[in-house]
mmCIF file of C-alpha atoms in Angstrom:
data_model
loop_
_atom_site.group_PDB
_atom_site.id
_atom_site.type_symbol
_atom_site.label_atom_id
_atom_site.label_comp_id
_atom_site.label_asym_id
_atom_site.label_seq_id
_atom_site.Cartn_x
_atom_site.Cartn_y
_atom_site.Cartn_z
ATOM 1 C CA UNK B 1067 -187.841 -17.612 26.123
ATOM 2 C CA UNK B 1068 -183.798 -17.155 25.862
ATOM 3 C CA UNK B 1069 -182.245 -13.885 25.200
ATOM 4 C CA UNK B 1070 -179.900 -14.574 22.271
ATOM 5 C CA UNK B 1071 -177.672 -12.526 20.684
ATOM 6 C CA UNK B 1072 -176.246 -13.822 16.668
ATOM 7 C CA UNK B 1073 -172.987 -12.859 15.872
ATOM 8 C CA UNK B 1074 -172.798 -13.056 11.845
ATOM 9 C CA UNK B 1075 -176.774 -12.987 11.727
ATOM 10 C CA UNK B 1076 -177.272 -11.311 8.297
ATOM 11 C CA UNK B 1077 -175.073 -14.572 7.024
ATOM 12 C CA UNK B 1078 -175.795 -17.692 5.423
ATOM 13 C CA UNK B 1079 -176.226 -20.021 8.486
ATOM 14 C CA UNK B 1080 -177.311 -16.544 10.643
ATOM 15 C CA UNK B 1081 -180.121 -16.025 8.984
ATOM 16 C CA UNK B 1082 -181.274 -19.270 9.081
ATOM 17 C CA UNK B 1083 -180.827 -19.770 12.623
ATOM 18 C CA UNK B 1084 -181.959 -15.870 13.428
ATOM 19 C CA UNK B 1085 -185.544 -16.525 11.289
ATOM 20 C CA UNK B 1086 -185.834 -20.097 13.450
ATOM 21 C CA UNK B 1087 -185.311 -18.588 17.042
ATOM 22 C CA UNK B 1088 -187.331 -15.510 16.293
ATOM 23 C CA UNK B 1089 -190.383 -18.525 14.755
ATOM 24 C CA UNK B 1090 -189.835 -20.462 18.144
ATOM 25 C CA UNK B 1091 -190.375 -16.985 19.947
ATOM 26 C CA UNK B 1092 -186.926 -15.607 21.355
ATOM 27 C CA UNK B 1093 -185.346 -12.382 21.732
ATOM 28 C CA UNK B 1094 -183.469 -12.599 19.280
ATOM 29 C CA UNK B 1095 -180.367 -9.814 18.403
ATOM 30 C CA UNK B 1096 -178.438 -9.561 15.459
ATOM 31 C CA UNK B 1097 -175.042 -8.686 15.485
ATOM 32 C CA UNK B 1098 -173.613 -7.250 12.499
ATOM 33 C CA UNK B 1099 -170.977 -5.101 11.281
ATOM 34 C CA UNK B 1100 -172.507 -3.695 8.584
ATOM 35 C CA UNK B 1101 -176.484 -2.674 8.330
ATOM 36 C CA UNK B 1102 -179.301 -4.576 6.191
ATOM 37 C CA UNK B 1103 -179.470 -8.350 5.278
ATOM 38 C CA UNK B 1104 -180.815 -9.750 8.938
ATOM 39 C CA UNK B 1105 -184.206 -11.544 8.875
ATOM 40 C CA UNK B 1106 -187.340 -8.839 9.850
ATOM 41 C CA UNK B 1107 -188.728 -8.555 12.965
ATOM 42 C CA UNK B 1108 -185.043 -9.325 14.787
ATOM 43 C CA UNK B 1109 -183.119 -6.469 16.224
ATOM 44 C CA UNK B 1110 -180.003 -5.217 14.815
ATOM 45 C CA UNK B 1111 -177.348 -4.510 16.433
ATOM 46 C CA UNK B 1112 -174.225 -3.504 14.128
ATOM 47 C CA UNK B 1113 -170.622 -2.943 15.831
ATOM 48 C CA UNK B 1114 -168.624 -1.963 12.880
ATOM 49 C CA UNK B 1115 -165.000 -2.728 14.256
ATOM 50 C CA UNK B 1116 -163.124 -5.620 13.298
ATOM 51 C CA UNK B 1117 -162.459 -8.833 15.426
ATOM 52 C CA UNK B 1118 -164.996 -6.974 18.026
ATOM 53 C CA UNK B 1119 -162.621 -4.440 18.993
ATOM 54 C CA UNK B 1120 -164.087 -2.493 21.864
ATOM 55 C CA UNK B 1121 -167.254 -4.295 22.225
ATOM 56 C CA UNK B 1122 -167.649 -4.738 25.709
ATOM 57 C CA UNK B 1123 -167.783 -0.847 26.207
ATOM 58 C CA UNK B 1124 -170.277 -0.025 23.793
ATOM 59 C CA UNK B 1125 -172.545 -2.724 24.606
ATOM 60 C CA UNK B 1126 -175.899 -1.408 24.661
ATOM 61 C CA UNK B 1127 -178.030 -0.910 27.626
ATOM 62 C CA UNK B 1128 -181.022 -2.611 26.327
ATOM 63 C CA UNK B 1129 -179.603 -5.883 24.717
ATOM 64 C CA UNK B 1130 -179.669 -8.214 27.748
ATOM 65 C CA UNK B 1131 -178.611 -11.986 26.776
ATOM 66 C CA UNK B 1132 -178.590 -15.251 28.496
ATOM 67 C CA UNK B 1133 -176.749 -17.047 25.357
ATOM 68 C CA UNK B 1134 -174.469 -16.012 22.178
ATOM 69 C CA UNK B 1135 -174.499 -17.866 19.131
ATOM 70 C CA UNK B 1136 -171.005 -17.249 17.765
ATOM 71 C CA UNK B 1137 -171.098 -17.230 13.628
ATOM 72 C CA UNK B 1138 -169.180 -14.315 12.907
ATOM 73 C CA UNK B 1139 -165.739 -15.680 11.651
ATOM 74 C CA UNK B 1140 -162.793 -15.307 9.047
ATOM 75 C CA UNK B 1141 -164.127 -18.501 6.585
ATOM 76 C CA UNK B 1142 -161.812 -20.720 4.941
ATOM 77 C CA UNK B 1143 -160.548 -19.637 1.371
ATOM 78 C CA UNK B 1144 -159.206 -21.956 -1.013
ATOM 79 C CA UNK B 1145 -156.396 -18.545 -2.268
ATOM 80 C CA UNK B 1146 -155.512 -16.453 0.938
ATOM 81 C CA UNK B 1147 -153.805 -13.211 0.029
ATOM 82 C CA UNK B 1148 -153.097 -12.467 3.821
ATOM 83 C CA UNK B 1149 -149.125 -11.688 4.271
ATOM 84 C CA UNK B 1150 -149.518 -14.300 7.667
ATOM 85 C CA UNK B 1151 -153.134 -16.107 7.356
ATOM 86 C CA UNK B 1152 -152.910 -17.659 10.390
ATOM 87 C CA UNK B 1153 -152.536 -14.154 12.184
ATOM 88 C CA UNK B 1154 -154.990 -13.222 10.522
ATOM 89 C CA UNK B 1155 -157.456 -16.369 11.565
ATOM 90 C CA UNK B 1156 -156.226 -15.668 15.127
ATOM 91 C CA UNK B 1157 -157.424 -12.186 15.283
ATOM 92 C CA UNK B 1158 -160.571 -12.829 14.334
ATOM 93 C CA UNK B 1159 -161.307 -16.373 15.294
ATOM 94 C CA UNK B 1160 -159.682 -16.627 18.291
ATOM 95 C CA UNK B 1161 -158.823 -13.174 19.866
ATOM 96 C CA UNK B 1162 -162.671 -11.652 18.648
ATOM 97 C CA UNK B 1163 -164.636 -14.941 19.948
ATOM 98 C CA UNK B 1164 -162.261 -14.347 23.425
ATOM 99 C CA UNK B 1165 -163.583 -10.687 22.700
ATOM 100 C CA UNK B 1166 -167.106 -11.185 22.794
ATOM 101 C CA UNK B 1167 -167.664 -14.224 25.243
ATOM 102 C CA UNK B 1168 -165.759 -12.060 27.591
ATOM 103 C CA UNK B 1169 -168.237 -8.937 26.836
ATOM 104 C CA UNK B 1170 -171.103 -11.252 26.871
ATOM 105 C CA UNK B 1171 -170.249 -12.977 30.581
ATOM 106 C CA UNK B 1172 -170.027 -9.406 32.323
ATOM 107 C CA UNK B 1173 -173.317 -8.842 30.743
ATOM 108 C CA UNK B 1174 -175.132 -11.843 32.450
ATOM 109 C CA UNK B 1175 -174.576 -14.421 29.585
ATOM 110 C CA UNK B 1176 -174.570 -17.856 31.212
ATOM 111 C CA UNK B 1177 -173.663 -19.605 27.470
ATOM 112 C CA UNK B 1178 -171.564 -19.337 24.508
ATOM 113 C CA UNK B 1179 -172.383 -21.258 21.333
ATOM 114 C CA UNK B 1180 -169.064 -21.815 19.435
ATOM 115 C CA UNK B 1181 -169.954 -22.437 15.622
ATOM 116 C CA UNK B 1182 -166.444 -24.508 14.668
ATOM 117 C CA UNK B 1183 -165.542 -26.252 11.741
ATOM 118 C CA UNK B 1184 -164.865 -30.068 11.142
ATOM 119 C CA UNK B 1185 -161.891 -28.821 10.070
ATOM 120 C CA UNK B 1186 -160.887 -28.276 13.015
ATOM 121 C CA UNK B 1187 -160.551 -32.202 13.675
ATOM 122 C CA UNK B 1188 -159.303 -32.771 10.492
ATOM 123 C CA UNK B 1189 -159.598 -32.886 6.303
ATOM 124 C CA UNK B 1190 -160.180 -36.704 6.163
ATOM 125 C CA UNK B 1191 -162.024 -39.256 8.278
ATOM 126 C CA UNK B 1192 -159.203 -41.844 7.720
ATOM 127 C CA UNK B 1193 -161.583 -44.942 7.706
ATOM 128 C CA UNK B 1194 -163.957 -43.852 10.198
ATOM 129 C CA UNK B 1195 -166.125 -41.031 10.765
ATOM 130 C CA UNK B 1196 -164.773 -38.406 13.340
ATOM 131 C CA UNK B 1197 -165.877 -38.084 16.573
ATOM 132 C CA UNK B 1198 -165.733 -35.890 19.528
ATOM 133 C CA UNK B 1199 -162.987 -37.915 21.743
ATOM 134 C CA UNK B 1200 -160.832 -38.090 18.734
ATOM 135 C CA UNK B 1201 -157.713 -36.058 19.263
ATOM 136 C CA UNK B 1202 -158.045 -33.241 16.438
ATOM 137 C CA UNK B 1203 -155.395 -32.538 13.698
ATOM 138 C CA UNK B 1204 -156.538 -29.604 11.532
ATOM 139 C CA UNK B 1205 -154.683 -29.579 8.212
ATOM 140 C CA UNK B 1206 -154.705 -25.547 7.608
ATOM 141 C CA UNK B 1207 -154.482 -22.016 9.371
ATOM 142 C CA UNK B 1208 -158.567 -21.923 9.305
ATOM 143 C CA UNK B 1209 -159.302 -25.483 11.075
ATOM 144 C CA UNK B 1210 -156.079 -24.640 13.284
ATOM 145 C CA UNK B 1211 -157.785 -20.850 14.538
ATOM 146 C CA UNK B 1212 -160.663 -23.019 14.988
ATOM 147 C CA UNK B 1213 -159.250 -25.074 17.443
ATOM 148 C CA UNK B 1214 -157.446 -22.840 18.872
ATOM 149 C CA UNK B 1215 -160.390 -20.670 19.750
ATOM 150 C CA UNK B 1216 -162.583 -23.701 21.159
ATOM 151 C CA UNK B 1217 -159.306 -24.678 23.384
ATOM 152 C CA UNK B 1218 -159.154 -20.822 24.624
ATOM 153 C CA UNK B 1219 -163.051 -21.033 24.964
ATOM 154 C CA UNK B 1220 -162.587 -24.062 27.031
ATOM 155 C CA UNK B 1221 -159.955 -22.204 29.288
ATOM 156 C CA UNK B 1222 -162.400 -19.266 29.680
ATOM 157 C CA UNK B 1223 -165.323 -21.138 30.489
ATOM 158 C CA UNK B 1224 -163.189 -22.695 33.185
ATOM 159 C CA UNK B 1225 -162.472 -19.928 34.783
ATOM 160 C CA UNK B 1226 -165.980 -17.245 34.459
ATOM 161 C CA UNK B 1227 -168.057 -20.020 34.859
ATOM 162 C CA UNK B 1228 -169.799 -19.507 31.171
ATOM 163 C CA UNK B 1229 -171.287 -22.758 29.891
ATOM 164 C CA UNK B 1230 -169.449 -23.482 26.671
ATOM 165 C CA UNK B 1231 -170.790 -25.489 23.634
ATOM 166 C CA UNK B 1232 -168.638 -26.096 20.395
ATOM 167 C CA UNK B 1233 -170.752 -27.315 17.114
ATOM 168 C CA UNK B 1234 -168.597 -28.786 14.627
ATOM 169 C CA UNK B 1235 -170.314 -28.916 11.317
ATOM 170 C CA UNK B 1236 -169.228 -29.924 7.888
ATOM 171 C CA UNK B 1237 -170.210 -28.646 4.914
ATOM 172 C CA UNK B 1238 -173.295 -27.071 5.070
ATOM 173 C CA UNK B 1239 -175.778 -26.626 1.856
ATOM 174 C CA UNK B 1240 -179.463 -25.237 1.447
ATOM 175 C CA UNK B 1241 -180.670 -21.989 -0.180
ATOM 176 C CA UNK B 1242 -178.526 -19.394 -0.996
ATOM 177 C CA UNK B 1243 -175.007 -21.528 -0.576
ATOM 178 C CA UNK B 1244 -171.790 -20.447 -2.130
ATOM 179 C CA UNK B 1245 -168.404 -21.632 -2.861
ATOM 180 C CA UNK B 1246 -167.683 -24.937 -3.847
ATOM 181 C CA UNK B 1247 -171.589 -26.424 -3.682
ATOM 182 C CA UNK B 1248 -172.595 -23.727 -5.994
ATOM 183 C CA UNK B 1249 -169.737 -23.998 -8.198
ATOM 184 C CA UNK B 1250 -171.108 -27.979 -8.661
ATOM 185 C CA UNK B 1251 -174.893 -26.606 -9.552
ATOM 186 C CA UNK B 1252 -173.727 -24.537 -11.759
ATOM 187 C CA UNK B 1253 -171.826 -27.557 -13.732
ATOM 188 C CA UNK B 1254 -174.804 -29.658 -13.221
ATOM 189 C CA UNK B 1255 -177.165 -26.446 -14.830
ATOM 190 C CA UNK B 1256 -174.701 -26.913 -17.467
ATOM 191 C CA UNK B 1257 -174.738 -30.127 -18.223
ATOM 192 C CA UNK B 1258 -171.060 -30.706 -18.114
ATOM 193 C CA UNK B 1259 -169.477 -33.900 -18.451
ATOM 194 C CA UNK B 1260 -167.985 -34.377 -14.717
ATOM 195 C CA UNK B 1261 -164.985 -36.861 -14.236
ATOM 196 C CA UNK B 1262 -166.337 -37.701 -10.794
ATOM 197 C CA UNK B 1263 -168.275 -41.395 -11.544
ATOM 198 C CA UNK B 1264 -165.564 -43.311 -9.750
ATOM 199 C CA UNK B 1265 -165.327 -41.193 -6.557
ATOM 200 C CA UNK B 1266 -166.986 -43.258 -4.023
ATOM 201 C CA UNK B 1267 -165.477 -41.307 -1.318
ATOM 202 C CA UNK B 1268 -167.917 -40.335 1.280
ATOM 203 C CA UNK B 1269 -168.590 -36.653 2.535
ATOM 204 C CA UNK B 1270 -171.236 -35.701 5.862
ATOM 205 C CA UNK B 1271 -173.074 -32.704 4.877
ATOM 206 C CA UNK B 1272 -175.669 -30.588 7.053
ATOM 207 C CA UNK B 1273 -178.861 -28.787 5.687
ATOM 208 C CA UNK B 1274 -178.450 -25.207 6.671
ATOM 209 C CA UNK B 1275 -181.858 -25.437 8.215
ATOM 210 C CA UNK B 1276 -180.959 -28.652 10.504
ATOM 211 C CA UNK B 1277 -177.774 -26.837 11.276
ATOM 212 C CA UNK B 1278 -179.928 -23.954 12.702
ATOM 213 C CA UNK B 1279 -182.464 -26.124 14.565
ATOM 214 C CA UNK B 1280 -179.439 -27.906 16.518
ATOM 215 C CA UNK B 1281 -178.142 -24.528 17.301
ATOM 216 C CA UNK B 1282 -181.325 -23.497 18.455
ATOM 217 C CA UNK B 1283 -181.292 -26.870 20.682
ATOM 218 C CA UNK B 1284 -177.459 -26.389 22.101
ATOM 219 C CA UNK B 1285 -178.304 -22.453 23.148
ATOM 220 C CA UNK B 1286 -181.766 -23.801 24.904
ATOM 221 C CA UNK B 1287 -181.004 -27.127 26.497
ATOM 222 C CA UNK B 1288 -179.480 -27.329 29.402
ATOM 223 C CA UNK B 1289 -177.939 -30.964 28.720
ATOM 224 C CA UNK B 1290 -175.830 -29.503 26.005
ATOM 225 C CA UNK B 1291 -173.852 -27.402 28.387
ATOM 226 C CA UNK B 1292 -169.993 -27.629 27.995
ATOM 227 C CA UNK B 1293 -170.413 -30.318 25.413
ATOM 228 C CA UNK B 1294 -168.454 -31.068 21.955
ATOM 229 C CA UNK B 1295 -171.125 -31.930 18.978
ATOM 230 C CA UNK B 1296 -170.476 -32.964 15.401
ATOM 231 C CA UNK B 1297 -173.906 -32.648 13.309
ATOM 232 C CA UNK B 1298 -174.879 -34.168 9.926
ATOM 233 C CA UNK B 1299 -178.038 -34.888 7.628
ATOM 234 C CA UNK B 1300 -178.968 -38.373 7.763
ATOM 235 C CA UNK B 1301 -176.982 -39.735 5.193
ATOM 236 C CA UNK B 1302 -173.289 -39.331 3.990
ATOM 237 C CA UNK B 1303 -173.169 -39.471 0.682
ATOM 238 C CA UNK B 1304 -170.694 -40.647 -2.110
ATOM 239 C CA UNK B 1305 -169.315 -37.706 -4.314
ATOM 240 C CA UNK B 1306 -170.430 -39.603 -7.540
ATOM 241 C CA UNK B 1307 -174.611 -40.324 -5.109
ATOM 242 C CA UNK B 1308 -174.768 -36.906 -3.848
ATOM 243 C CA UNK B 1309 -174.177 -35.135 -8.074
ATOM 244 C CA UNK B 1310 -176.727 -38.275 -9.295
ATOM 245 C CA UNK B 1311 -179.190 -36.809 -6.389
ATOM 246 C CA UNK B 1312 -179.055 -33.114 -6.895
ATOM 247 C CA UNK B 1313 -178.784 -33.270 -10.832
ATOM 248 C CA UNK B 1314 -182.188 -35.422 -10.360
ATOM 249 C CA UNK B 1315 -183.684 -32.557 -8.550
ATOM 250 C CA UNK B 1316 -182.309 -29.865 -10.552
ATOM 251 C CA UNK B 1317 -183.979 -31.608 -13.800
ATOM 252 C CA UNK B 1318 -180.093 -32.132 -14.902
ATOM 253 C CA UNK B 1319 -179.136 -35.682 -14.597
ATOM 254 C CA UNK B 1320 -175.758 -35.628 -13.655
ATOM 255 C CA UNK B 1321 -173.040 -36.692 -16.649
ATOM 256 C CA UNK B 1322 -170.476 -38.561 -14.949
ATOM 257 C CA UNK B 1323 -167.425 -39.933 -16.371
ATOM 258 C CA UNK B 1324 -165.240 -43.284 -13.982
ATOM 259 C CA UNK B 1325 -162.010 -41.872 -14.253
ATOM 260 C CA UNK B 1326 -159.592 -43.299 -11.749
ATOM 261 C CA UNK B 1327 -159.239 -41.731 -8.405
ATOM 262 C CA UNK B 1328 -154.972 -42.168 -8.904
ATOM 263 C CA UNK B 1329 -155.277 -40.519 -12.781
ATOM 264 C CA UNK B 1330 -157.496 -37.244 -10.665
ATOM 265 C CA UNK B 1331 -154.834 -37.058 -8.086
ATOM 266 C CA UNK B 1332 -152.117 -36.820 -10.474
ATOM 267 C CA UNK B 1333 -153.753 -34.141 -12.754
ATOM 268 C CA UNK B 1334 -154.414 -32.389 -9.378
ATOM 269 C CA UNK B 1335 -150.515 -32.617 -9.009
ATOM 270 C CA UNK B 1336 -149.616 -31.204 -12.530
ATOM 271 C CA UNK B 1337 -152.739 -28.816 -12.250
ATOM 272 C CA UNK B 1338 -151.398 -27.577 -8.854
ATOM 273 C CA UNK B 1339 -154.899 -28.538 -7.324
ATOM 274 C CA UNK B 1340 -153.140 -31.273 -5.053
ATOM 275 C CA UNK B 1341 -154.658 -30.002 -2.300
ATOM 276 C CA UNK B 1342 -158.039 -29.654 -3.583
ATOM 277 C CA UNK B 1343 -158.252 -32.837 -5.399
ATOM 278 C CA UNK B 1344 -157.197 -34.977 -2.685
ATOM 279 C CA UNK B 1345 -159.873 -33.360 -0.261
ATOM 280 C CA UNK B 1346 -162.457 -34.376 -3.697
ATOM 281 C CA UNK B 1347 -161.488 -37.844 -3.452
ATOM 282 C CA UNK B 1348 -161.102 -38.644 0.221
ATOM 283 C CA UNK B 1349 -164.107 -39.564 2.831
ATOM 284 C CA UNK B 1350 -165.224 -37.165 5.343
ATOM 285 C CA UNK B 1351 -167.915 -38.232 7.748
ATOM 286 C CA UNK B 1352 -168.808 -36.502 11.243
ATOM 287 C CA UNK B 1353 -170.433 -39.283 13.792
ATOM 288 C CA UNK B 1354 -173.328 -36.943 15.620
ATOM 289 C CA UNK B 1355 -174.451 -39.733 17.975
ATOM 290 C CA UNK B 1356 -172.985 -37.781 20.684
ATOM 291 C CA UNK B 1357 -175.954 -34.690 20.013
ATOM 292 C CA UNK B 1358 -178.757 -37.162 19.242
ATOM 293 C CA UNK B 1359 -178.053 -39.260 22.617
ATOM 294 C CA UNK B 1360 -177.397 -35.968 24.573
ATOM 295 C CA UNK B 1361 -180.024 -33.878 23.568
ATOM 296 C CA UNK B 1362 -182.601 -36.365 21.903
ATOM 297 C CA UNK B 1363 -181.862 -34.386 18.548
ATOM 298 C CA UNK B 1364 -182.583 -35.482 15.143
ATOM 299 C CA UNK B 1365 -182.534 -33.172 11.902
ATOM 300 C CA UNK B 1366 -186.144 -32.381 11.001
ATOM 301 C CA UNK B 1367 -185.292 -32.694 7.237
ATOM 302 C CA UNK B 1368 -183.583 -35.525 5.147
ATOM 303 C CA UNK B 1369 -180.793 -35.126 2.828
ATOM 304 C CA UNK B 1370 -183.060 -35.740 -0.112
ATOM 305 C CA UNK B 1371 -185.735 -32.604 1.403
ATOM 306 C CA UNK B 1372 -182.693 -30.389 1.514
ATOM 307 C CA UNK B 1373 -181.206 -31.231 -1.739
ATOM 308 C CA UNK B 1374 -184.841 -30.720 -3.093
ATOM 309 C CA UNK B 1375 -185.251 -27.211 -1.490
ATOM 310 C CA UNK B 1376 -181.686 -26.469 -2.623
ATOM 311 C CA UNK B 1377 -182.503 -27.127 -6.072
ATOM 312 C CA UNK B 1378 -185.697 -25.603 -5.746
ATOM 313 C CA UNK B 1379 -183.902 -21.912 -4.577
ATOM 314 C CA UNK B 1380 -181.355 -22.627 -7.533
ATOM 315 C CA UNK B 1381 -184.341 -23.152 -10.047
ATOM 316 C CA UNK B 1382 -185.853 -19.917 -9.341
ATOM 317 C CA UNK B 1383 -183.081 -18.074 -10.389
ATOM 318 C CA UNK B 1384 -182.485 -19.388 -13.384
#
């Protein structure tokens, strides 16, 4: 049994990973800021003040941990209202996760597991699918916090002696998803005619609940200790594959239209969705041979199983 404590554990990925641990039968804590939303049967712990302000004083007595699984994070947003967003990534994704690994180590924490970002590394594969010994380029304030906070990890590990282990997903589906993935259900629900047919680019994507069973593996096993690991499903597919696969489970065949990846770009340029539209029509892929070689992991669900369930979830609330 490992003592774990979940930062972000009433979230998307937290709860999946919180519900897993607690299955597999550790003591599991859930760190929140605000009360309600964490799976039953885990403890909740909630410190209400931003970027863990203060946290190593009011740690309680009777929360003892041997690992933290580090969720808890300012996401990316596609329309950041901050004055400065990269301050405002650095206070919480750097500065808090310096915050609590430091809190964690005087309490007997021999681990940190750093949930990162394949933005981090970068917003395109450029021909070949990223991995660890790549030098990283992050393309934004988010995936440049990120990094930033797994070099000052790296630093801090060096010098308390915690083991540190950065998990660099991409996107990540599966019950309950927001943002962008639900935005494309909904047009599939719809039935709207998509101009996505000729995007052959191709994306890595991770079901939430493989996501959480390699987390579970990197705060257990001692191999993954001060290790780097990109995770994905077992396919990457095309943009134009993956809406053809989930409009087949969602009973909506997908309604594709082959316009030309150049003609997309340059309504993204008159549309002022550059940005967006090049990230649309650009390949993405993560190589995780590095976790399944190191740790002898392999997701315990296909892409097609979590596109199903995904669908499934979507289904039932419509």
């Amino acid at each position: 049994m490992t003592r774990i404590v979940v930062s972000g554990a009433n979230g998307f990925v937290g709860r999946a990973f919180s519900r897993l641990a607690h299955e597999q039968g550790h003591d599991v804590t859930a760190l929140v800021r605000r009360p309600g939303g964490c799976v039953p049967g885990v403890r909740g712990w909630v410190h209400a003040p931003a970027d863990f302000d203060g946290i190593g004083a009011v740690w309680p007595a009777d929360v003892q941990v041997d690992c933290v699984v580090h969720l808890a994070a300012r996401v990316h947003v596609m329309n950041d209202t901050a004055a400065d967003p990269l301050a405002a990534f650095r206070a919480t994704n750097v500065e808090g996760t310096l915050r609590l690994a430091r809190a964690a180590r005087e309490r007997g924490a021999r681990r940190i597991v750093f949930v990162s970002s394949v933005k981090a590394a970068a917003e395109f594969d450029g021909g070949a699918p990223l991995a660890e010994s790549m030098p990283a380029a992050p393309d934004d304030a988010y995936g440049l916090s990120k990094l930033q906070a797994e070099d000052a990890l790296w630093q801090y590990g060096e010098q308390s002696g915690l083991e540190i282990v950065i998990v660099r997903p991409p996107l990540v589906y599966g019950p309950g998803v927001g943002a962008n993935f639900l935005q494309m259900m909904n047009a599939l629900w719809r039935r709207l005619p998509l101009p996505l047919g000729a995007v052959d680019a191709r994306r890595s994507l991770v079901y939430v609940e493989n996501l959480a069973d390699a987390l579970l593996h990197c705060a257990t096993d001692p191999r993954a200790s001060n290790a780097c690991f990109y995770v994905r499903d077992d396919q990457d597919p095309s943009v134009a594959g993956l809406l053809r696969l989930l409009g087949g489970h969602l009973g909506r065949p997908a309604r594709l239209l082959a316009v030309p990846v150049a003609l997309l770009r340059a309504a993204g340029a008159l549309t002022g969705r550059s940005a967006q539209m090049h990230r649309l029509t650009q390949s993405l892929r993560v190589d995780d041979s590095h976790i399944r070689e190191t740790l002898g992991w392999n997701g315990p669900y296909t892409l097609d199983e979590g596109l199903a369930a995904t669908a499934r979830w979507y289904r039932s609330m419509h």
